[in-house]
Short mmCIF file of C-alpha atoms in Angstrom, two decimals:
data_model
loop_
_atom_site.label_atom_id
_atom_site.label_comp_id
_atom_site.label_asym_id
_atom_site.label_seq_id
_atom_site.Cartn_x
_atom_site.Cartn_y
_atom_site.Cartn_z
CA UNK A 77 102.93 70.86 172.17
CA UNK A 78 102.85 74.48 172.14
CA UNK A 79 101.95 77.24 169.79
CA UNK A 80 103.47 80.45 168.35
CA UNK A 81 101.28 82.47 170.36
CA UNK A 82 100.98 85.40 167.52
CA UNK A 83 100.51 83.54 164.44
CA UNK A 84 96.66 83.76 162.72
CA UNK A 85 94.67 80.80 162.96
CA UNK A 86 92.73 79.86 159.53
CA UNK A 87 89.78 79.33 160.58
CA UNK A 88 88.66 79.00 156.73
CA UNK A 89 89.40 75.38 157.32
CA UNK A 90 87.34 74.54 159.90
CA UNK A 91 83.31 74.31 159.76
CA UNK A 92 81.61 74.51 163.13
CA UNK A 93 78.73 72.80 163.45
CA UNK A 94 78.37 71.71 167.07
CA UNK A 95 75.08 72.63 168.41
CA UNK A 96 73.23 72.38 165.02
CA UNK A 97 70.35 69.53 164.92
CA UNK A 98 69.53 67.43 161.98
CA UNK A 99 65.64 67.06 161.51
CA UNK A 100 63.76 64.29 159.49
CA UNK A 101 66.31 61.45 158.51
CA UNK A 102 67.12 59.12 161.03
CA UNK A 103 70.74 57.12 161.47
CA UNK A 104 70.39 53.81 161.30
CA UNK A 105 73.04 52.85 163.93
CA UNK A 106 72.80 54.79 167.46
CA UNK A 107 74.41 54.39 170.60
CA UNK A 108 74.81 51.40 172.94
CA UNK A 109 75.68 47.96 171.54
CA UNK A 110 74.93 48.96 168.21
CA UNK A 111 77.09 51.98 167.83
CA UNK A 112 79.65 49.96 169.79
CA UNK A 113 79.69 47.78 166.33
CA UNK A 114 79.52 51.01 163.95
CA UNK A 115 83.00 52.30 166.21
CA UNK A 116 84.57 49.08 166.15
CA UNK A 117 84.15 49.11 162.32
CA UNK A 118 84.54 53.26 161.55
CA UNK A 119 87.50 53.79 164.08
CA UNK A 120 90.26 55.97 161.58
CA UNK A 121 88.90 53.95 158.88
CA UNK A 122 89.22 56.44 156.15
CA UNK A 123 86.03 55.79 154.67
CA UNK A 124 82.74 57.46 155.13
CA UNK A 125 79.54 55.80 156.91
CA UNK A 126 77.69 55.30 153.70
CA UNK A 127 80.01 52.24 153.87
CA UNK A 128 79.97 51.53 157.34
CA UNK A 129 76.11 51.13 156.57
CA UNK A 130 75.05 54.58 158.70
CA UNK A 131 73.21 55.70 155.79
CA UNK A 132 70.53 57.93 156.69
CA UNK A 133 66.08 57.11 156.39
CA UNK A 134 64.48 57.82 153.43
CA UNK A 135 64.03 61.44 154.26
CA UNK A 136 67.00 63.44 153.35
CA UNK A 137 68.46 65.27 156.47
CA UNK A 138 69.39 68.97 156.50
CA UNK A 139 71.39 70.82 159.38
CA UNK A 140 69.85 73.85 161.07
CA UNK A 141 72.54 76.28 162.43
CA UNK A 142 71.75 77.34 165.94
CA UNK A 143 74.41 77.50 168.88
CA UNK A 144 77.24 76.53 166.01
CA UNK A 145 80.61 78.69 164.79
CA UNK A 146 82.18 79.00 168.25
CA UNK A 147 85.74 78.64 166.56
CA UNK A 148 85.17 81.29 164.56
CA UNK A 149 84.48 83.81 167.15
CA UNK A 150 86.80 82.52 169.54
CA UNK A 151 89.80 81.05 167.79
CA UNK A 152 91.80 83.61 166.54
CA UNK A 153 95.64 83.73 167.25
CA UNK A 154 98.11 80.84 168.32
CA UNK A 155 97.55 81.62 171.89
CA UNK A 156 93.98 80.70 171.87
CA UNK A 157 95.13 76.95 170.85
CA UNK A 158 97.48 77.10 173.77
CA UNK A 159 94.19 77.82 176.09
CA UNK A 160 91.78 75.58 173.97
CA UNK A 161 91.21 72.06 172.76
CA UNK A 162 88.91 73.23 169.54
CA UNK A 163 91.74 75.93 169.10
CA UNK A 164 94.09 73.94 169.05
CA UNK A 165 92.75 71.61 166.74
CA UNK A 166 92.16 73.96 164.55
CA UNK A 167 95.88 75.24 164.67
CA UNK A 168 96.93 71.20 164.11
CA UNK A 169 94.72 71.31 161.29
CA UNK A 170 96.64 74.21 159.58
CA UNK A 171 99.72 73.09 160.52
CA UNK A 172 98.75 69.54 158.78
CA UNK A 173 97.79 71.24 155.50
CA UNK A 174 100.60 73.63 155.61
CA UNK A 175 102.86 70.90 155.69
CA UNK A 176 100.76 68.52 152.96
CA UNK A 177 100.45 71.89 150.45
CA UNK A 178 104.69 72.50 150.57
CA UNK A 179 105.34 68.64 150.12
CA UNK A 180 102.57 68.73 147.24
CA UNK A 181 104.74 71.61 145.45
CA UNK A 182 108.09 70.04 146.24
CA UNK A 183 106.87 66.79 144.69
CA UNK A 184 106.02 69.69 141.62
CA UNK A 185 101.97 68.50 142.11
CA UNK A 186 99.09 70.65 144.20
CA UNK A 187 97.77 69.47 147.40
CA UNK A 188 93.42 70.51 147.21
CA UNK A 189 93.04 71.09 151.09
CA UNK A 190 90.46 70.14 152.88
CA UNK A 191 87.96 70.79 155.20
CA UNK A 192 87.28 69.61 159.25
CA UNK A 193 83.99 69.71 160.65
CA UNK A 194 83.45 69.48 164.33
CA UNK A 195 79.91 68.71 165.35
CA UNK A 196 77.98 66.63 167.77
CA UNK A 197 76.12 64.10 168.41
CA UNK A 198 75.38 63.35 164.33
CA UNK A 199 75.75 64.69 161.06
CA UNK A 200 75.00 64.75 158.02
CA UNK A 201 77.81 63.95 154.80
CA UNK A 202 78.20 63.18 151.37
CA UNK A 203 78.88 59.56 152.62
CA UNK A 204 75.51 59.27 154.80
CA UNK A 205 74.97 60.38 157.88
CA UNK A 206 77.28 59.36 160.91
CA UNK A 207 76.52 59.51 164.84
CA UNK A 208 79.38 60.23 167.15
CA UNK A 209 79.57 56.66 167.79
CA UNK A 210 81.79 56.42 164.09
CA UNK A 211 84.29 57.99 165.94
CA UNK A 212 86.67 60.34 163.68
CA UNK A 213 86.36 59.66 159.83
CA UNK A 214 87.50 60.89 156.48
CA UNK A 215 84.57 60.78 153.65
CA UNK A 216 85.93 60.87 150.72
CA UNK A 217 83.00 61.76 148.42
CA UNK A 218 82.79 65.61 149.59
CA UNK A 219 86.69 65.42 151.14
CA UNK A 220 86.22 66.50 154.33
CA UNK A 221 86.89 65.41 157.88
CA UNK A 222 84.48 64.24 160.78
CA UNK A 223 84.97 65.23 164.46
CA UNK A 224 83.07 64.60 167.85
CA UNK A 225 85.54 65.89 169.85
CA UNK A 226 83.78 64.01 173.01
CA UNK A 227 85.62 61.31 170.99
CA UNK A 228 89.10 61.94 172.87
CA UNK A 229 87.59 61.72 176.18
CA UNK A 230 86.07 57.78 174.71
CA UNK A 231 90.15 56.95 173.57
CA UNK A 232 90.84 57.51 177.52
CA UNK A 233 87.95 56.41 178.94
CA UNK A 234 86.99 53.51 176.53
CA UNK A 235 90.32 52.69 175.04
CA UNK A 236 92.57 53.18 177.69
CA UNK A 237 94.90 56.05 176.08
CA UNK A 238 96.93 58.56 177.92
CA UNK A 239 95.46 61.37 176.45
CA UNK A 240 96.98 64.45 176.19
CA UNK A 241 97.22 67.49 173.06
CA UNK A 242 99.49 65.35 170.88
CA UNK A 243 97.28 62.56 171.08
CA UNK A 244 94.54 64.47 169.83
CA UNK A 245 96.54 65.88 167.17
CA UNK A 246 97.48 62.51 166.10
CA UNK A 247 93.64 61.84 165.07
CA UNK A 248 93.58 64.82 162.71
CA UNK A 249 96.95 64.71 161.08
CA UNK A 250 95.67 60.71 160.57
CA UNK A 251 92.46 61.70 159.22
CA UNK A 252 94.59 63.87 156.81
CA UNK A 253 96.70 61.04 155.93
CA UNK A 254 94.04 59.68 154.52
CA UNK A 255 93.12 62.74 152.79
CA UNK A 256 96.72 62.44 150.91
CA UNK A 257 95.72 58.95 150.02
CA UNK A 258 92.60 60.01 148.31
CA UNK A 259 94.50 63.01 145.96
CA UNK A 260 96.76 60.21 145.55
CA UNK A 261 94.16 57.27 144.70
CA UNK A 262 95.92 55.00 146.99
CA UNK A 263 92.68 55.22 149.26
CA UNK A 264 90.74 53.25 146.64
CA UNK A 265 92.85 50.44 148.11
CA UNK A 266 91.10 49.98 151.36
CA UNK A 267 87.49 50.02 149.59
CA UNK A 268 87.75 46.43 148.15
CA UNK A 269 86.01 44.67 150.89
CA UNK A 270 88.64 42.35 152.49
CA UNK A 271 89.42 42.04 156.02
CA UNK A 272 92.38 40.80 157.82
CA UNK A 273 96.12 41.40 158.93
CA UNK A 274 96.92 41.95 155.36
CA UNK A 275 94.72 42.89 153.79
CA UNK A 276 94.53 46.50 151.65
CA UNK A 277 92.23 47.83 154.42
CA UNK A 278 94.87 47.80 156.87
CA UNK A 279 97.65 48.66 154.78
CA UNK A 280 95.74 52.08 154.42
CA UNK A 281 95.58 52.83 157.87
CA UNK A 282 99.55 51.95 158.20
CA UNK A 283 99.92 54.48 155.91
CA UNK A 284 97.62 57.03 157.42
CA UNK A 285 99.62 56.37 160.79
CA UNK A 286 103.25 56.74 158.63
CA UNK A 287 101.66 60.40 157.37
CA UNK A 288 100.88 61.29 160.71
CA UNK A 289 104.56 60.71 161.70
CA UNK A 290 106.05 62.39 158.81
CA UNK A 291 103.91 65.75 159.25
CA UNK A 292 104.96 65.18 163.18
CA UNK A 293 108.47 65.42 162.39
CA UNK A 294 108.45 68.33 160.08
CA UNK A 295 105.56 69.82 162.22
CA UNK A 296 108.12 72.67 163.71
CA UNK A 297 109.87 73.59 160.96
CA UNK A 298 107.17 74.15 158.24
CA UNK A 299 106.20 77.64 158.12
CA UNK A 300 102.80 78.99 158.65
CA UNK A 301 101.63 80.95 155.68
CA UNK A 302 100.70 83.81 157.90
CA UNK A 303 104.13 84.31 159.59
CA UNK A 304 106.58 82.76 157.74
CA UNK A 305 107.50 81.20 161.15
CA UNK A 306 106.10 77.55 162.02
CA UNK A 307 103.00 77.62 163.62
CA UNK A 308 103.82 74.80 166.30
CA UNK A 309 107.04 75.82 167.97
CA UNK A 310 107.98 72.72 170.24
CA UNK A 311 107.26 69.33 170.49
CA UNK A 312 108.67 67.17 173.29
CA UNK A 313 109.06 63.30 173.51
CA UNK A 314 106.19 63.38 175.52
CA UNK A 315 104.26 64.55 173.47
CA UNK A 316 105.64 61.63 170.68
CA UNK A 317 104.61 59.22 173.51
CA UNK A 318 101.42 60.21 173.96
CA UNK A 319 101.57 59.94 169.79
CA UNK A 320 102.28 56.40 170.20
CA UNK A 321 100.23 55.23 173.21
CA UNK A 322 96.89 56.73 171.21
CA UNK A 323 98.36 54.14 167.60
CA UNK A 324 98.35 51.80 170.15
CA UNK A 325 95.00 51.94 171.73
CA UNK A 326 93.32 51.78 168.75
CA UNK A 327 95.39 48.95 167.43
CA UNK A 328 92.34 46.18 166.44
CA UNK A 329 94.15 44.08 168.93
CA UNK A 330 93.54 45.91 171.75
CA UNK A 331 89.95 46.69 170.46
CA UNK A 332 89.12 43.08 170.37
CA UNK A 333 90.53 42.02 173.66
CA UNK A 334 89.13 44.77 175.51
CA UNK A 335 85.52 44.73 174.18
CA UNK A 336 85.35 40.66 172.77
CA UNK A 337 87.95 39.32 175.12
CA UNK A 338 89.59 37.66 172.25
CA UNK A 339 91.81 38.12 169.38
CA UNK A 340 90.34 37.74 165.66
CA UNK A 341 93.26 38.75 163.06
CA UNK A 342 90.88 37.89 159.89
CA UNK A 343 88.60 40.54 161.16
CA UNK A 344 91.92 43.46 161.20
CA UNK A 345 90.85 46.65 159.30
CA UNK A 346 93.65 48.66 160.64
CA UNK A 347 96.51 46.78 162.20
CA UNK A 348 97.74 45.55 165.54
CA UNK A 349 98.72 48.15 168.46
CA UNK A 350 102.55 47.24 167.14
CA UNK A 351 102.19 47.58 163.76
CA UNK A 352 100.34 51.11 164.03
CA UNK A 353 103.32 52.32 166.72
CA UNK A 354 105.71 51.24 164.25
CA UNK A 355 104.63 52.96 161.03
CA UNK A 356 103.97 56.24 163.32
CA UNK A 357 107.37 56.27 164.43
CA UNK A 358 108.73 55.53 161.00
CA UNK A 359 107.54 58.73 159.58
CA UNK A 360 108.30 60.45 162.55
CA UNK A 361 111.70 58.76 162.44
CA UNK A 362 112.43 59.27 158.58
CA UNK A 363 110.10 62.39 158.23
CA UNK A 364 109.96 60.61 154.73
CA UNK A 365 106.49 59.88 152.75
CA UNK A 366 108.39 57.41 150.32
CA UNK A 367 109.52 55.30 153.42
CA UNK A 368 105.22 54.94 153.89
CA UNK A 369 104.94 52.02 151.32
CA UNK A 370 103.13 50.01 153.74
CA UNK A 371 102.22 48.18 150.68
CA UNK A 372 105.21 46.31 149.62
#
């Protein structure tokens, strides 16, 4: 995956808070076994932790800037995402909502964009406050993504993904697809409580993973606002592999072999390694949103 290395990053859409801290409240799910559960449960889910049940204490948490902003300073033109993961995450995310804002107008409706923030460790959201063990996650109350981005060193380490830049920029434009689904109200869906292979829950996430695909395949011909030119000028098929082997890992049948030895499909919140391949590649494949009706 590779960059137009003059185009202007929007850093706009990005909020740096690495390196704050969050003082008085305290999450009520950590690390260890514990926030093993929380990611087992939070993984791409689409909802915030309020849900998950990572509300914070009784004492309201605030964040206090201190090392934070580095992408500001630092991520300025396309070649700084080809020498830099948080760079180039923030030049997937404008790609993603470059893409989302001309299919919004096309459809003759107005995409609201929304907002990534990178931090560590924990922070604090209009859905409660979330440790890094959540992994990535959309709240929906204040619309804005969540990411550790120690998290894509966990989906090789942990989950036994390939890795790579496409991988990575599979999370976000996911997290984004479920962004869509909220200015949509199909992510309503997923918030009814039921588990299982087919249940709404999962259907949501098959979705999310279809999005992905379909800003994937447009991904170098929509033009970046800045340039008129599109802001990510090649993808390869390894790159689309990579795509695929991270929908895999974090297929709930992989999750539940590797850390419970067994397979539980009544338990599914977001589909089996297969399934989440298979609705990747269909957007990819049809570059088509209505061809997403993982509902049907």
């Amino acid at each position: 995956m590779q960059f137009d290395d003059d185009a202007d990053l929007d850093t706009s859409e990005v909020e740096d808070v690495r390196g704050s801290r969050i003082p008085g409240g305290r999450a009520t799910i950590g690390g260890g076994i514990a926030g093993l559960v929380a990611l087992l449960l939070g993984l791409f889910f689409g909802v915030g932790p309020e849900q998950l049940g990572l509300s914070s204490g009784d004492q309201e948490p605030r964040t206090v800037p201190s090392s934070a902003g580095e992408v500001q300073q630092s991520c300025r033109k396309g070649r700084d995402a080809n020498a830099r993961e948080d760079c180039r995450l923030v030049a997937v995310v404008n790609s993603t909502q470059d893409y989302w804002k001309q299919e919004f107008t096309r459809r003759g409706g107005r995409y609201a964009p929304a907002t990534t923030v990178f931090f560590s460790e924990r922070v604090n959201t209009a859905c409660g406050t979330a440790t890094a063990a959540v992994g990535p996650f959309y709240c929906p109350a204040d619309r804005q993504v969540y990411l550790d981005l120690g998290f894509f060193d966990e989906l090789r380490t942990k989950f036994g993904a390939s890795g790579g830049p496409f991988a990575q920029a599979y999370v976000v434009a996911h997290e984004y697809g479920h962004h869509v689904q909220n200015l949509t109200g199909t992510l309503r869906k997923a918030q009814d409580g039921q588990q299982g292979a087919n249940s709404n829950a999962v259907r949501v996430e098959l979705q999310a993973d279809c999005y992905a695909g379909v800003w994937a395949h447009h991904a170098t011909r929509t033009p970046d606002e800045s340039t008129g030119r599109p802001l990510i000028t090649s993808l390869t098929d390894q790159d689309i592999r990579d795509g695929l082997d991270a929908a895999a890992a974090v297929g709930d049948d992989r999750i539940q072999e590797r850390f419970q030895g067994r397979v539980s499909p009544e338990s599914w919140t977001h589909g089996s390694a297969r399934q989440r391949q298979q609705w990747f590649y269909e957007g990819y494949r049809t570059g088509d949103i209505d061809r997403c009706n993982t509902f049907r």
